[in-house]
Structures are given as C-alpha cells and as structure tokens.
Amino acid sequence: MAAKKQDSNNKSKKRKQNPDAKTNTNSSFSKRPKLVSSKPENKQEKKPFKPFKKQNFGKLKSQSGEEKNTPLSKRERRLHAKELTEARKKRRKQHYTLEQELARLWEKMRQRNIVKEERSKIIAEAILKMKGKIPEIASSHVSSRVLQTCVKYCTQAERDTVFDELKPHFLTFATNKYAIHLVMKMLDNASKKQLAEFISSLRGHAASLLRHTVGSVVIEHAYQLGNATQKQELLMELYSTELQLFKDLSSMKESRLPDVILKLNLQKGSVLRHMASVIQPILEKGIVDHSIIHRVLIEYLSIAGKTSAAEIIQQLSGPLLVRMIHTRDGSRIGILCVKHGSAKERKKIVKGLKGTVGKTAHFQYGSLVLACIVSTIDDTKLVTKTVIRELQSILKELVLDKNGRRPLLQLLNPNCTRYFSPDEMASLSLSISSLNSMGELEVNSETKSLKDEESSDKDNNGREVTMAKPDGSTSPETLQLIEGGKKDPSIRRQELLVGSGLAEGLIDICIENAEELLRSNFGKEVLFEVATGGSGGILREILGDKMNTLHEAIASLAAESKFEESDKDHVLENFHSSRTIRKLVMESSMFATTLWKKALKGKCEQWTQGHSSKVICAFLESSDAKISKLAKEELQPLIDSGILKLPEKKQPANK
C-alpha cells in the first residue's frame, strides 16, 4: 500500500512539472504532456463567443449617487445608432453639414403653395451657402436636387453665377448619374449664349460621350435644344477626323453627308472608316434611343457599300429597332431594314415588335413602320400572328386615333395621299442605292425639300449621284411604295385583311359605333374606306352582306327626325358626318340607293339648307347616271324654285 501511494505521488509531481518542461521533444512521452498542458492555456487565452450576451448598458445614477449599468431602451439604442451614423458621414463627406442645411431649405423652396418672394429669399440663401463649393457638391444626390430647384426658380443673375462655376466641369458632370440632371436643367434654362458655349465645350468629345450610357443623354439633349447650325456642328464631328479638328470646315450650309464629301473633297473610304469606328461601339452597347444616333446611321447608309449596309441592317434587325422607330430618322431606318433585310432579319424585326404593336401604332413614326411591314413582308402568317392579332385587340381605339388608323388604312387603300403626307410618302419610298438598283438613298431633310428640283453631282470616284426629289406637281400614282416582297401585293392584302378576320372585325366596329365614327375627325375616314369596300373592292366579294348592314346602319341615323330634341347635331347637319355621307353617296351607288330609299325620299325639302344640302346635291353630282336619275325627279322642282342651290362649279353645262 505504501508503494502504491508513493508511485501515485511521483506521477502527480511529473504532471505538475510538464507545463514548464518544453525540452526533450524526442522523448516517447512528448505528445501527451502537450495535450494535457494545452487545456489551461486555451482557457486563459481564448474566450468563447456568446452572441446572446448584450453589452449595451448605460450608466444611470441612483438616488444615492451610485452608478448602475441598465439596458438601453429601443428608442435610446436607435438614437445612439443614428448618432454613430451621423458621425461616420461627417468624417466621410466633406460638406455633409452643408448638405443637411441645404436639404432643409429645399423642403421649403420646392413647395407649390409657397409665396414667390419667400421662395426667392430661400433660394438666395441657399446659393449664398453654396457659393464657391458648387462643383464639389453638384455630384451629390441631395445637393444636385437642391441646385436643380434653385436653377429653375432663381433670377438670371443667380443662374449666371451657377453657370460660371459649373462651366469648367461640364464634361465631368456629363457622365455623373446625379450631376447630369443639373446639367440638363441648366441647358433648359440657359440663354442662347450659354447654350452655344456649352455646345462648343463638347467639341472633340461628342463621340466618346455618345458611347457613354449617361453622357449620351446630355449630347441628345443639347442636340434637341440647338439650332440647325449647332446640330450640324455636333454631327460633323462624327463624320470625319478632319471635321473634328478644324472648326471652320464644319460651319457650312450643306447638311447631307454626300454633299459635304463633295464640297470638301473628302475621301469616302476615310469617312466610312471613321463613322464605323463611332457607330459600332454604340450599337454594341445598345445605345440607340437618341435621334442624333439615328441621323448618323441614316447618313452612313447613304454612302455605305453593300457589305457595310448589310451589316448595319443585320445588327439592327430585332429588339434594337423597336427602340428607334419613335423618331423621324429612326422610322426611316426601320423602313429600310424591313425593305432590304433578308427573310430571317424580317422575322426578327416582327418578333421584336411582339407585345409593343399597339403602343407603336399610336406613334406618328412607328405607325409608318407598321404600314411598311403590312405592305412588304411576305410571311403573312407571322405578320397575322404578331401584328394583326394585337391590332384586333384594340381595334376601336386604333380607328379613332390619328396615328393608329394608318396601318388599317394602308391595308384598305394602300399608299393613299389622303392619309399620308408627302414627307411620309417619301419615307415609305426610301431605298439604299448599294442594296437596290432603284437609285441613291432618297432622304429629304424637311417636307419643303419635296419642291426642289432634281440635283446631280459626282463623287470622288466619278460616279454620278442623283437625288430624285419629287416636286409639287408629282402625281400620287408616281409616289408608289417600293415593294420589298416577292408576293403579289393584292394576295398579301387579301390574306392580311380578309383572311385574318381583320376586315370582319372592322365592319362590326363600324356598325356598332357608326354615329361616333361619323362625327369623329379620324374615325370617319376608316368608316368611309370600309363602307366603300376598300381599294379595288376587296371587301365586297366575301363581306358584301355585312357591308349592306353597315349601309343600313348609316341610313338609319340619317333617317332620324330633324326636329327631335337632342344635345347633338343631326348626322346630316354635322360638319364631319355630312361630308363623309356626301363622299359615300358619290363613291358608292349601293349606299346612295339605300340612303335615298330609307332616309331622304320625300323629305329632301327639309334638308336643303346648311351642311345637309351638300348631301342632297351629291346625288345630282354622282357619276352614276342611275343615282342622279333616282333623285332628279324630286330635286329638280326644288332647284327651279330656288330652294336648293347647286354649287356653282358643279352646275350642269346646259344651266
């Protein structure tokens, strides 16, 4: 027993000596002491992490004067965190205190019901606080809004002060996502001199800014606000390096690129290479919403070769084109892509319009692209599925809309000058010379250019460049749309208009809303085309019965008593409806017969005055002898007695 006690005492002594004994690393017992000795060291050095333990205690004094650690309330912790955040912002932002003061002033100056004098005082105070520091704080999202409001409501002298401080930093601010709004507000309120100075400061930087997502917005805004000379100055820089370096070369009257090349004797190849280096990065980034870019693309296509033009059309065919067709030049690019694109590219264009057809139809220039699509693309199944179906869902809205009715009218009566202006007809007739044997790209800068004479020059290669511009005497028949498809236009119309069910839907809309359409300034034209059967009588063969129903619906409105009390004028006395009915009488003998028998026979005497008299006289002016004979028996006594007067220019020769 004594021996065992002695052995146990020796073991305990050895274990107590192990923490200090770091020698003898080669001994067989070297690992065991380390494991044993590491436990007390770990307990002293590392403390376990306790996430549930809250350290937020505040020191509060009791009544006896002793301090006590008590937990903070939620409100106190929130205020404490806010103080820490404010302190951190003050260290990080140089003008944080100034921004807070400006924000408080901004809340007062931007109110709508504030007195003008009081707002002026607040703005003067804010500008005084910012003076000398405007370039430093303009990039802040808070200070930028304050400056925008100040520029909007301040005096011209104060605005000049802000402009002078910002002037050296315009290019920097043009690419800042907050300062850009201040720059645009400065341009909106700038004088002519300040606008000219700003556009001059962009010289040499227009191409690089157009490649920037934010900077391109500034270039576009300046382009929209500038006059013709300033617009030309921005464009010339994108044409050639020579025009970018020498300011005197860009100040010239010629606006079209082919004319500029001829005037300055520039190398066409050099111009094409420079423009390609400008255009390609812009298209790759998808920055295609701006009108200045559309103008550059149109000018590039006017001189581009077959390969270059085909590459541009291939890049644009698809969703990118949908973002371009809201401008005049953008719609022309869309028309050129539809005409000269391959079947695959046209399919991409139509599919890119999916879901936006209704919105596009309401745009002035977007409706022209839709009119071109229904007149050019041979894949009528795809056009019906994507375009026609979306138009059918909002048919009544389109019929009554100035722009929305154009695709419908293009199908009912293609290329009619009654519904498209000369400039729009010129847009529909565009073609690219390198991709089409019809001639050079016909781009008219303004509608008035249609009255100019034909002009011809020679380019650097000695080839004659002819710009055919139809004058005012050009007949409507010569302004025909250049068909890009191979299918017979009449078959295409038949499939899109009748085969798709669009025509039947149109007739139903006209029957249900005959009175509203007759009185409408725009709906009356769709009603007229539908009631006459469309160009070439395309609706009569299949939908003749429904057309007769429409004629009876219009005649029923005309048959209503003139003396009934109503808030509206009678359809025969209303300005728009009376002229539409008059045209229908002269164009459609079927309608004239129905109207006479149902509404006017034996009642003509009460309609011999005002707008209604024009409807009565239309029966005698009709080219159909049966119609004039039908009404002559009743109308001749009224003419002889002087009750009904025929228009002087339309009187029979024997009278």
XYZ file of C-alpha atoms in Angstrom:
655
model
C 0.000 0.000 0.000
C 2.818 2.352 0.829
C 4.444 1.600 -2.512
C 1.268 2.442 -4.413
C 0.892 5.771 -2.635
C 4.472 6.640 -3.431
C 4.001 5.827 -7.159
C 0.860 7.995 -7.379
C 2.661 10.917 -5.749
C 5.505 10.590 -8.273
C 3.004 10.697 -11.202
C 1.286 13.809 -9.879
C 4.641 15.523 -9.452
C 5.592 14.691 -13.040
C 2.318 16.081 -14.363
C 2.780 19.309 -12.435
C 6.228 19.762 -13.918
C 5.090 19.143 -17.510
C 3.742 22.683 -18.272
C 7.149 24.205 -17.689
C 9.146 21.422 -19.340
C 9.396 22.211 -23.051
C 12.588 20.292 -23.709
C 13.065 16.612 -24.553
C 10.983 16.788 -27.716
C 12.355 13.420 -28.825
C 11.051 11.507 -25.804
C 8.300 8.966 -26.255
C 6.027 10.888 -23.855
C 6.420 14.278 -25.581
C 2.932 14.361 -27.163
C 0.946 13.513 -24.033
C 2.154 16.391 -21.856
C 1.417 18.849 -24.702
C -2.202 17.764 -24.970
C -2.678 17.948 -21.241
C -0.898 21.254 -20.843
C -2.758 22.950 -23.710
C -6.097 22.956 -21.906
C -5.332 25.501 -19.181
C -3.559 27.757 -21.721
C -6.611 27.758 -24.060
C -8.894 28.668 -21.215
C -6.781 31.672 -20.373
C -6.126 32.954 -23.937
C -9.410 32.291 -25.824
C -12.832 33.108 -24.505
C -15.934 31.524 -26.011
C -18.137 33.827 -28.142
C -21.540 34.441 -26.628
C -23.821 36.073 -29.218
C -26.785 36.215 -26.863
C -24.913 38.325 -24.347
C -25.839 42.019 -24.757
C -23.181 44.557 -23.947
C -25.356 47.672 -24.284
C -25.518 49.057 -20.783
C -25.851 52.653 -19.853
C -24.686 54.189 -16.624
C -27.510 55.681 -14.621
C -27.165 57.300 -11.236
C -29.433 56.158 -8.450
C -30.817 58.405 -5.704
C -27.864 57.568 -3.515
C -25.474 58.814 -6.236
C -24.141 55.392 -7.210
C -23.861 54.477 -10.922
C -25.786 51.481 -12.212
C -25.496 49.577 -15.538
C -29.025 49.290 -17.041
C -30.008 48.136 -20.564
C -30.978 50.887 -23.074
C -34.487 51.026 -24.442
C -35.191 50.519 -28.179
C -35.565 54.257 -28.714
C -32.280 55.026 -26.931
C -30.443 52.372 -28.964
C -31.912 53.766 -32.171
C -30.828 57.307 -31.291
C -27.375 56.065 -30.354
C -27.030 54.262 -33.711
C -28.203 57.379 -35.516
C -25.566 59.462 -33.773
C -22.878 56.993 -34.804
C -24.106 57.080 -38.423
C -24.088 60.883 -38.462
C -20.558 60.955 -37.066
C -19.402 58.459 -39.678
C -20.950 60.502 -42.522
C -19.326 63.682 -41.246
C -15.922 62.004 -41.345
C -16.543 60.590 -44.845
C -18.225 63.603 -46.536
C -16.508 66.950 -46.565
C -19.685 69.031 -46.923
C -22.118 66.834 -45.017
C -23.288 69.610 -42.676
C -23.851 71.952 -45.635
C -25.880 69.299 -47.436
C -28.126 68.875 -44.421
C -28.742 72.623 -44.261
C -29.485 72.722 -47.996
C -31.889 69.800 -47.684
C -33.888 71.689 -45.046
C -34.044 74.750 -47.298
C -35.025 72.563 -50.256
C -38.044 71.195 -48.419
C -39.301 74.781 -48.137
C -38.440 76.118 -51.611
C -39.947 73.215 -53.569
C -43.433 73.567 -52.081
C -46.110 74.555 -54.592
C -48.100 76.854 -52.341
C -45.146 78.974 -51.232
C -45.164 82.730 -51.913
C -42.858 83.792 -54.744
C -40.978 86.375 -52.636
C -40.370 83.898 -49.834
C -39.072 81.295 -52.279
C -36.686 83.867 -53.773
C -35.271 84.607 -50.313
C -34.744 80.914 -49.576
C -33.069 80.363 -52.961
C -30.784 83.368 -52.435
C -29.808 81.989 -49.033
C -29.104 78.530 -50.495
C -26.977 79.920 -53.352
C -25.038 82.069 -50.882
C -24.250 78.989 -48.780
C -23.143 77.044 -51.881
C -21.095 79.801 -53.463
C -17.579 78.597 -54.246
C -18.480 74.995 -53.434
C -20.942 74.202 -56.240
C -18.571 71.980 -58.283
C -17.744 69.970 -55.159
C -21.326 69.282 -54.078
C -23.032 69.024 -57.502
C -22.319 65.282 -57.722
C -24.266 64.531 -54.533
C -27.793 63.206 -54.995
C -29.065 65.677 -52.347
C -27.211 68.812 -53.429
C -27.938 68.098 -57.104
C -31.677 68.270 -56.438
C -31.286 71.499 -54.469
C -29.307 73.071 -57.326
C -31.919 71.972 -59.884
C -34.680 73.730 -57.944
C -32.523 76.821 -57.494
C -31.727 76.994 -61.219
C -35.409 76.596 -62.070
C -36.700 79.456 -59.872
C -33.711 81.785 -59.394
C -33.042 85.082 -61.161
C -30.938 85.298 -64.309
C -28.015 86.830 -62.395
C -28.015 83.948 -59.900
C -28.296 81.461 -62.753
C -25.289 83.039 -64.462
C -23.298 82.657 -61.240
C -24.090 78.951 -61.062
C -23.299 78.518 -64.774
C -19.905 80.194 -64.433
C -18.942 77.906 -61.552
C -20.053 74.778 -63.393
C -18.621 75.720 -66.795
C -15.109 74.231 -66.337
C -16.597 70.956 -65.066
C -19.350 70.308 -67.638
C -17.632 67.298 -69.220
C -17.082 65.677 -65.818
C -20.668 66.248 -64.735
C -21.998 64.984 -68.087
C -21.009 61.438 -67.101
C -22.182 61.570 -63.467
C -25.540 59.924 -62.794
C -26.629 62.669 -60.361
C -24.978 65.775 -61.822
C -26.382 65.023 -65.283
C -29.838 66.187 -64.163
C -28.370 69.509 -63.068
C -26.600 69.908 -66.424
C -29.839 69.254 -68.313
C -31.730 71.707 -66.107
C -29.022 74.305 -66.813
C -29.449 73.717 -70.555
C -33.241 74.059 -70.322
C -32.877 77.462 -68.638
C -29.721 78.629 -70.458
C -29.576 81.710 -72.655
C -28.594 81.406 -76.324
C -25.043 82.459 -75.499
C -24.722 79.902 -72.686
C -26.119 77.124 -74.881
C -23.600 77.990 -77.606
C -20.770 77.917 -75.039
C -21.874 74.533 -73.759
C -22.075 73.008 -77.258
C -18.623 74.450 -78.041
C -17.250 72.784 -74.899
C -18.432 69.428 -76.269
C -16.229 69.782 -79.330
C -13.929 66.804 -79.643
C -15.845 64.802 -77.040
C -19.160 64.078 -78.777
C -18.163 60.602 -79.993
C -16.805 59.486 -76.605
C -19.866 60.842 -74.758
C -22.228 59.073 -77.160
C -20.588 55.789 -76.175
C -21.316 56.544 -72.507
C -24.715 55.493 -71.157
C -25.133 58.702 -69.131
C -23.153 61.077 -71.346
C -25.201 60.201 -74.446
C -28.282 61.683 -72.768
C -26.530 65.055 -72.446
C -25.459 65.037 -76.115
C -29.018 64.208 -77.189
C -30.468 66.977 -75.003
C -28.055 69.542 -76.418
C -28.833 68.295 -79.951
C -32.567 68.761 -79.401
C -32.153 72.286 -77.988
C -29.629 73.520 -80.566
C -30.441 75.328 -83.781
C -29.621 73.943 -87.239
C -26.028 75.223 -87.170
C -25.345 73.801 -83.712
C -26.862 70.454 -84.666
C -24.654 70.370 -87.734
C -21.617 71.164 -85.581
C -22.301 68.129 -83.379
C -22.915 65.878 -86.388
C -19.856 66.926 -88.391
C -17.561 65.718 -85.641
C -18.961 62.210 -86.083
C -18.365 62.171 -89.853
C -14.620 62.665 -90.156
C -11.475 63.417 -88.158
C -10.778 66.443 -90.355
C -14.132 67.948 -89.454
C -13.425 67.196 -85.801
C -10.090 69.027 -85.799
C -10.896 72.074 -87.937
C -13.873 74.091 -86.782
C -14.113 76.183 -89.957
C -14.800 73.089 -92.058
C -17.871 72.143 -90.045
C -19.564 75.534 -90.439
C -21.137 75.034 -93.833
C -24.641 75.060 -95.270
C -24.619 71.515 -96.674
C -26.481 69.219 -94.314
C -26.323 65.860 -96.104
C -23.161 63.795 -95.902
C -22.770 63.121 -99.669
C -22.913 66.889 -100.276
C -20.310 67.510 -97.539
C -17.946 64.939 -99.069
C -18.256 66.573 -102.474
C -17.898 70.098 -101.135
C -14.760 69.442 -99.050
C -13.328 66.782 -101.376
C -13.052 64.266 -98.528
C -12.020 60.666 -99.033
C -15.104 58.496 -98.900
C -13.203 55.493 -97.543
C -11.737 57.528 -94.698
C -15.179 58.879 -93.784
C -16.667 55.374 -93.792
C -13.910 54.016 -91.544
C -14.239 56.871 -89.060
C -18.041 56.585 -88.928
C -17.812 52.809 -88.481
C -15.444 53.302 -85.518
C -18.018 55.664 -83.970
C -21.138 53.611 -84.736
C -20.001 50.085 -83.858
C -19.339 50.641 -80.099
C -22.650 52.475 -79.809
C -24.576 49.582 -81.372
C -22.679 47.004 -79.296
C -23.682 48.825 -76.097
C -27.279 49.184 -77.306
C -27.379 52.996 -77.009
C -29.845 53.509 -79.872
C -32.610 55.636 -78.350
C -31.298 59.057 -79.391
C -32.220 60.976 -82.543
C -28.636 62.143 -83.159
C -27.571 58.490 -83.491
C -30.461 57.838 -85.880
C -29.312 60.757 -88.024
C -25.743 59.445 -88.129
C -26.981 55.978 -89.142
C -29.109 57.394 -91.966
C -26.156 59.373 -93.312
C -23.897 56.327 -93.019
C -26.341 54.175 -95.010
C -26.477 56.850 -97.729
C -22.792 56.303 -98.593
C -22.136 52.777 -97.285
C -21.252 49.924 -99.604
C -23.260 46.752 -99.968
C -21.395 44.827 -97.237
C -21.329 47.672 -94.709
C -25.024 48.472 -95.177
C -25.976 44.795 -94.859
C -24.004 44.503 -91.595
C -25.787 47.514 -90.088
C -29.192 46.116 -91.090
C -28.256 42.741 -89.598
C -27.223 44.359 -86.293
C -30.363 46.475 -86.024
C -32.873 43.795 -87.019
C -34.532 42.762 -83.774
C -35.419 44.375 -80.441
C -32.964 47.272 -81.013
C -35.095 48.543 -83.891
C -38.181 48.836 -81.676
C -36.346 51.449 -79.574
C -35.523 53.549 -82.641
C -38.783 53.943 -84.529
C -40.167 56.755 -82.359
C -38.189 59.413 -84.285
C -38.350 60.543 -87.909
C -34.927 59.217 -88.865
C -35.409 56.140 -86.677
C -38.601 55.203 -88.513
C -36.773 55.600 -91.828
C -34.078 53.216 -90.624
C -36.833 50.789 -89.631
C -38.402 51.035 -93.097
C -35.022 50.412 -94.754
C -34.390 47.379 -92.527
C -37.803 45.935 -93.423
C -37.278 46.510 -97.142
C -33.678 45.363 -97.504
C -33.485 42.768 -94.741
C -33.452 39.070 -95.501
C -36.383 36.806 -94.595
C -34.588 35.857 -91.374
C -33.969 39.503 -90.423
C -37.569 40.472 -91.182
C -38.717 37.659 -88.931
C -36.534 39.057 -86.125
C -37.994 42.540 -86.648
C -41.598 41.291 -86.455
C -40.876 39.121 -83.406
C -39.115 42.067 -81.751
C -42.380 44.027 -82.017
C -44.296 41.385 -80.067
C -46.140 42.991 -77.178
C -45.463 46.552 -78.369
C -47.518 46.696 -81.587
C -50.382 48.649 -80.010
C -48.029 51.193 -78.450
C -46.027 51.508 -81.686
C -49.196 52.102 -83.714
C -50.004 55.189 -81.626
C -46.675 56.853 -82.515
C -46.565 59.127 -85.536
C -43.455 57.464 -86.947
C -43.980 53.990 -85.515
C -47.242 53.680 -87.434
C -45.287 54.226 -90.673
C -43.076 51.215 -89.893
C -46.171 49.073 -89.288
C -47.640 50.309 -92.577
C -44.401 49.271 -94.299
C -44.467 45.841 -92.628
C -48.011 45.013 -93.813
C -47.087 46.211 -97.317
C -43.746 44.411 -97.644
C -43.331 41.190 -95.646
C -44.496 38.074 -97.481
C -44.806 35.864 -94.375
C -48.441 36.764 -93.759
C -48.864 34.036 -91.122
C -46.164 35.600 -88.948
C -47.499 39.131 -89.514
C -51.038 37.991 -88.700
C -49.949 36.194 -85.545
C -47.774 39.024 -84.195
C -49.083 42.287 -85.657
C -52.699 41.816 -86.781
C -53.786 39.971 -83.617
C -52.514 42.793 -81.389
C -54.241 45.370 -83.593
C -57.524 43.457 -83.383
C -57.483 43.569 -79.580
C -57.623 47.414 -79.597
C -59.401 47.941 -82.909
C -61.857 50.640 -81.841
C -59.118 52.628 -80.127
C -56.994 52.492 -83.284
C -59.850 53.512 -85.574
C -60.401 56.706 -83.576
C -56.682 57.536 -83.253
C -54.861 59.798 -85.710
C -51.802 57.550 -85.980
C -53.306 54.207 -85.009
C -55.589 54.121 -88.055
C -52.670 54.299 -90.533
C -51.812 50.570 -90.697
C -55.526 49.870 -91.213
C -55.841 52.495 -93.952
C -52.687 51.151 -95.624
C -54.406 47.767 -95.948
C -57.740 49.249 -97.045
C -56.305 51.760 -99.519
C -52.513 51.368 -99.982
C -50.303 54.460 -100.396
C -53.217 56.898 -100.497
C -52.041 60.515 -100.358
C -55.205 61.464 -98.471
C -53.876 59.705 -95.383
C -50.088 60.158 -95.738
C -48.304 63.480 -96.157
C -45.737 63.959 -98.958
C -42.895 63.599 -96.458
C -44.366 60.344 -95.138
C -44.826 59.042 -98.678
C -41.165 59.877 -99.321
C -40.197 57.913 -96.195
C -42.176 54.905 -97.412
C -40.371 55.134 -100.769
C -36.815 55.119 -99.373
C -34.199 52.677 -100.623
C -30.448 52.119 -100.254
C -28.536 52.529 -103.509
C -25.964 49.843 -102.728
C -28.697 47.285 -101.937
C -31.255 48.383 -104.512
C -30.956 49.280 -108.157
C -33.611 51.971 -107.800
C -31.060 54.694 -107.061
C -29.415 56.575 -104.218
C -30.947 56.671 -100.744
C -33.637 59.323 -101.006
C -33.617 61.204 -97.724
C -35.469 64.522 -97.556
C -34.317 66.669 -94.654
C -37.616 68.540 -94.484
C -41.027 68.354 -96.161
C -40.300 71.546 -98.079
C -37.432 69.807 -99.874
C -40.032 67.951 -101.936
C -40.451 71.126 -104.006
C -36.770 71.289 -105.024
C -35.621 70.366 -108.483
C -33.563 67.300 -109.309
C -29.901 67.764 -108.480
C -26.933 65.657 -109.610
C -23.233 65.714 -108.740
C -20.251 63.430 -108.984
C -18.465 61.761 -106.096
C -14.749 61.119 -105.735
C -14.937 58.015 -107.906
C -16.520 59.922 -110.761
C -19.843 58.119 -110.350
C -22.966 60.219 -110.768
C -25.018 60.616 -107.601
C -28.637 61.517 -108.373
C -31.026 62.626 -105.659
C -34.527 62.408 -107.093
C -36.832 64.729 -105.168
C -40.409 64.817 -106.464
C -41.761 68.314 -106.853
C -45.207 69.587 -106.049
C -46.600 68.575 -109.433
C -45.803 64.891 -108.925
C -48.936 62.814 -109.273
C -49.954 60.476 -106.423
C -49.547 57.469 -108.713
C -45.799 58.089 -109.072
C -45.259 58.071 -105.299
C -45.660 54.322 -105.010
C -44.143 52.280 -102.208
C -41.158 50.251 -103.349
C -42.280 46.711 -102.633
C -39.614 44.624 -100.936
C -41.531 41.326 -101.100
C -41.966 38.870 -103.933
C -45.625 38.046 -103.292
C -48.342 39.770 -105.297
C -49.483 42.831 -103.258
C -53.172 42.044 -103.842
C -52.728 38.495 -102.485
C -50.836 39.835 -99.467
C -53.622 42.345 -98.764
C -56.270 39.643 -99.134
C -54.518 37.363 -96.630
C -53.823 40.070 -94.057
C -57.106 41.962 -94.313
C -59.748 39.353 -95.146
C -58.075 36.030 -94.334
C -57.042 37.146 -90.838
C -60.560 38.300 -89.900
C -59.441 41.925 -89.552
C -61.910 43.202 -92.155
C -64.853 41.471 -90.482
C -63.849 42.983 -87.145
C -63.590 46.415 -88.740
C -67.090 46.171 -90.227
C -68.507 45.092 -86.855
C -66.814 48.046 -85.139
C -68.240 50.411 -87.776
C -71.761 49.015 -87.412
C -71.730 49.223 -83.613
C -70.175 52.720 -83.491
C -71.456 54.230 -86.740
C -72.611 57.519 -85.203
C -69.419 58.036 -83.170
C -67.193 57.304 -86.156
C -69.187 59.598 -88.463
C -68.733 62.510 -86.057
C -65.052 61.740 -85.451
C -62.357 63.627 -87.332
C -60.262 60.457 -87.814
C -62.718 57.588 -87.487
C -64.823 58.877 -90.413
C -62.011 58.018 -92.867
C -61.840 54.376 -91.753
C -65.637 54.185 -91.917
C -65.576 55.610 -95.456
C -62.987 53.067 -96.675
C -64.851 50.156 -95.083
C -68.249 51.300 -96.413
C -66.876 51.612 -99.974
C -65.257 48.173 -99.797
C -61.638 49.300 -99.820
C -59.391 49.873 -102.804
C -60.341 47.556 -105.654
C -63.489 46.431 -103.813
C -61.508 43.895 -101.786
C -64.264 43.554 -99.147
C -67.291 43.254 -101.451
C -66.787 39.687 -102.669
C -66.694 37.978 -99.267
C -68.253 40.529 -96.888
C -70.937 42.046 -99.127
C -73.808 41.212 -96.747
C -72.071 42.856 -93.792
C -71.375 45.937 -95.905
C -75.109 46.206 -96.675
C -75.784 46.036 -92.933
C -73.334 48.920 -92.417
C -75.062 50.968 -95.142
C -78.406 50.433 -93.444
C -76.955 51.454 -90.064
C -75.730 54.766 -91.512
C -79.028 55.307 -93.369
C -80.958 54.688 -90.122
C -79.020 57.502 -88.450
C -79.818 59.806 -91.363
C -83.495 58.809 -91.222
C -83.924 60.152 -87.688
C -86.201 63.167 -87.413
C -84.576 66.552 -87.697
C -86.866 68.052 -85.062
C -86.145 65.602 -82.245
C -84.666 67.248 -79.165
C -81.052 66.149 -78.778
C -77.763 67.516 -77.474
C -76.027 66.532 -80.718
C -76.446 67.771 -84.246
C -78.183 65.541 -86.744
C -75.687 63.461 -88.755
C -76.737 65.286 -91.946
C -76.034 68.674 -90.322
C -72.803 67.817 -88.505
C -69.639 69.076 -90.225
C -67.691 65.777 -90.274
C -70.554 63.328 -90.750
C -72.257 65.309 -93.554
C -69.067 65.365 -95.637
C -68.445 61.651 -95.084
C -72.001 60.778 -96.154
C -71.628 63.046 -99.190
C -68.439 61.220 -100.261
C -70.159 57.862 -99.746
C -73.049 58.939 -101.979
C -70.649 59.915 -104.761
C -68.395 56.833 -104.449
C -70.844 54.010 -103.652
C -74.038 53.606 -105.667
C -75.194 50.823 -103.298
C -75.022 53.162 -100.323
C -76.634 56.026 -102.263
C -79.617 53.833 -103.165
C -80.026 52.641 -99.556
C -79.776 56.183 -98.151
C -82.289 57.593 -100.648
C -84.906 54.937 -100.082
C -84.582 54.792 -96.309
C -83.906 58.395 -95.287
C -84.339 61.047 -97.999
C -87.113 60.058 -100.386
C -89.964 62.555 -99.988
C -88.065 64.523 -97.276
C -85.493 66.441 -99.283
C -87.101 69.827 -98.784
C -86.241 69.924 -95.054
C -82.542 69.242 -95.819
C -81.957 71.988 -98.398
C -80.105 74.344 -96.004
C -76.759 74.111 -94.226
C -74.386 71.145 -94.372
C -77.183 68.746 -95.282
C -77.673 70.494 -98.638
C -74.274 69.158 -99.752
C -75.528 65.602 -99.187
C -78.649 66.286 -101.289
C -76.616 67.850 -104.120
C -74.248 64.855 -104.144
C -76.999 62.730 -105.722
C -77.056 65.011 -108.760
C -73.237 65.179 -108.898
C -72.813 61.395 -108.829
C -71.027 59.831 -111.794
C -73.594 57.009 -111.783
C -76.492 58.003 -114.033
C -78.904 55.740 -112.138
C -78.315 57.644 -108.897
C -78.814 61.079 -110.430
C -81.943 59.847 -112.205
C -83.256 58.407 -108.950
C -83.165 61.786 -107.184
C -83.735 64.189 -110.078
C -87.499 63.883 -110.096
C -87.774 65.204 -106.528
C -84.807 67.601 -106.528
C -85.390 69.390 -109.848
C -88.515 71.311 -108.630
C -86.510 72.446 -105.570
C -83.747 73.731 -107.840
C -86.186 75.505 -110.152
C -87.917 77.228 -107.239
C -84.555 78.348 -105.783
C -84.951 76.398 -102.565
C -81.961 74.165 -103.375
C -78.837 75.708 -104.866
C -76.196 73.613 -106.570
C -72.554 74.598 -106.092
C -71.530 76.957 -108.888
C -68.623 74.812 -110.084
C -70.802 71.702 -110.172
C -73.774 73.093 -112.105
C -74.719 71.233 -115.339
C -73.366 72.833 -118.520
C -76.865 73.476 -120.019
C -77.745 75.592 -116.988
